């Protein structure tokens, strides 16, 4: 992480501000005893942001700079990051030169945690987020930034110029902030442009979002307990892991995962929740294959 010098202007919307929550969780967990996640770059990044955030008008940022974060949240976010690292490493074990796109990457430093020396890795986030990231770390011949709204499908043209596939798209802590139709259009576009690709994304349970009273509880928790801005609300949800299969033929559900499935001692008694589908499937991760690639030459894995 050689970059420094330029001043950090942190002008981001309420949804993007949540990237600092996950960054600080990574850093705090990395510095704890028996860390679930070892992410030394997050510690360096936090040191760079701390001064700026501690003088911010934003209450969330000032709290983060003082290290005020719920212990369970730190554990959950660290478990999630570790699991997504495992998804990516598993994919690269089978396709060492595969292309990974980290959708809504925030300040996450996954490339540096999982790099196998052959992958091409793309960190994609909104332009204002990528412009902060560019000031802090450098791209290289296999690590690239895409500063673009993921819903503006033009970013696929940028990816098409560089990558050959096979592709893995990961979206950790992102889709729930988007809207149903937007997520569906994005997934269908990925399916048509990258047949044979895989998608790993975190989802929220639509049952909670569909009931105004329950939705109010979630908004209350996010604003009053997590101190997120009022623009950071959950909108997109599904009811079952298989639901995206119904969006189009060729979308194949592979597996799912919940925080409570993790065998981490730091989860404590919360591990009991894995037995109750209601809790296991409140906020969880789903893994799909989007169509089959051309079995002969993988030619269809490259967008036209
Ligand atoms: C909770 S943060 C997660 C960051 C990162 N994935 C992690 O786990 O550390 C949500 C991220 O999604 C990004 N995001 C939200 N909407 C987006 C969009 N339409 N296009 C690209 N990125 C988006 C935000 O800017 C933010 O970085």
Short mmCIF file of C-alpha atoms and ligand atoms in Angstrom, two decimals, residues 15-16 18-19 22-23 26 80 102-106 108 124-126 129 148-151 172-174 177-178, ligand 1:
data_model
loop_
_atom_site.label_atom_id
_atom_site.label_comp_id
_atom_site.label_asym_id
_atom_site.label_seq_id
_atom_site.Cartn_x
_atom_site.Cartn_y
_atom_site.Cartn_z
CA UNK A 15 -25.03 3.58 1.87
CA UNK A 16 -21.37 4.03 0.96
CA UNK A 18 -21.34 1.73 5.66
CA UNK A 19 -18.05 0.66 4.06
CA UNK A 22 -16.94 -3.08 7.70
CA UNK A 23 -13.42 -1.65 7.36
CA UNK A 26 -11.89 -5.91 9.91
CA UNK A 80 -18.49 -12.96 6.68
CA UNK A 102 -15.88 -7.72 -6.02
CA UNK A 103 -19.12 -5.75 -6.42
CA UNK A 104 -19.51 -2.92 -3.87
CA UNK A 105 -15.97 -3.56 -2.63
CA UNK A 106 -15.74 -0.50 -0.35
CA UNK A 108 -12.08 -4.21 1.43
CA UNK A 124 -15.98 -2.28 -8.29
CA UNK A 125 -17.73 0.49 -6.38
CA UNK A 126 -19.28 3.92 -6.95
CA UNK A 129 -15.52 5.36 -3.33
CA UNK A 148 -19.06 2.75 -11.60
CA UNK A 149 -22.58 2.21 -10.33
CA UNK A 150 -23.06 -1.56 -10.62
CA UNK A 151 -26.55 -0.85 -11.98
CA UNK A 172 -20.86 -8.85 0.21
CA UNK A 173 -23.21 -6.56 2.11
CA UNK A 174 -24.45 -4.80 -1.03
CA UNK A 177 -29.39 -1.73 -0.26
CA UNK A 178 -30.55 -1.95 -3.88
C1 LIG B 1 -21.68 -2.38 3.57
S1 LIG B 1 -20.56 -1.75 2.36
C2 LIG B 1 -19.72 -3.28 1.99
C3 LIG B 1 -18.33 -3.04 1.49
C4 LIG B 1 -17.52 -4.33 1.24
N1 LIG B 1 -18.21 -5.25 0.39
C5 LIG B 1 -17.18 -4.99 2.55
O1 LIG B 1 -17.78 -6.02 2.88
O2 LIG B 1 -16.32 -4.44 3.25
C6 LIG B 1 -21.62 -1.53 0.91
C7 LIG B 1 -20.84 -1.09 -0.32
O3 LIG B 1 -21.70 -1.18 -1.47
C8 LIG B 1 -21.40 -0.09 -2.31
N2 LIG B 1 -22.54 0.16 -3.21
C9 LIG B 1 -23.82 0.42 -2.85
N3 LIG B 1 -24.58 0.63 -3.94
C10 LIG B 1 -23.75 0.47 -5.02
C11 LIG B 1 -23.94 0.57 -6.42
N4 LIG B 1 -25.15 0.85 -6.94
N5 LIG B 1 -22.89 0.35 -7.23
C12 LIG B 1 -21.67 0.05 -6.71
N6 LIG B 1 -21.42 -0.06 -5.39
C13 LIG B 1 -22.45 0.17 -4.55
C14 LIG B 1 -21.18 1.04 -1.34
O4 LIG B 1 -20.54 2.16 -1.93
C15 LIG B 1 -20.35 0.35 -0.27
O5 LIG B 1 -18.99 0.40 -0.55
#
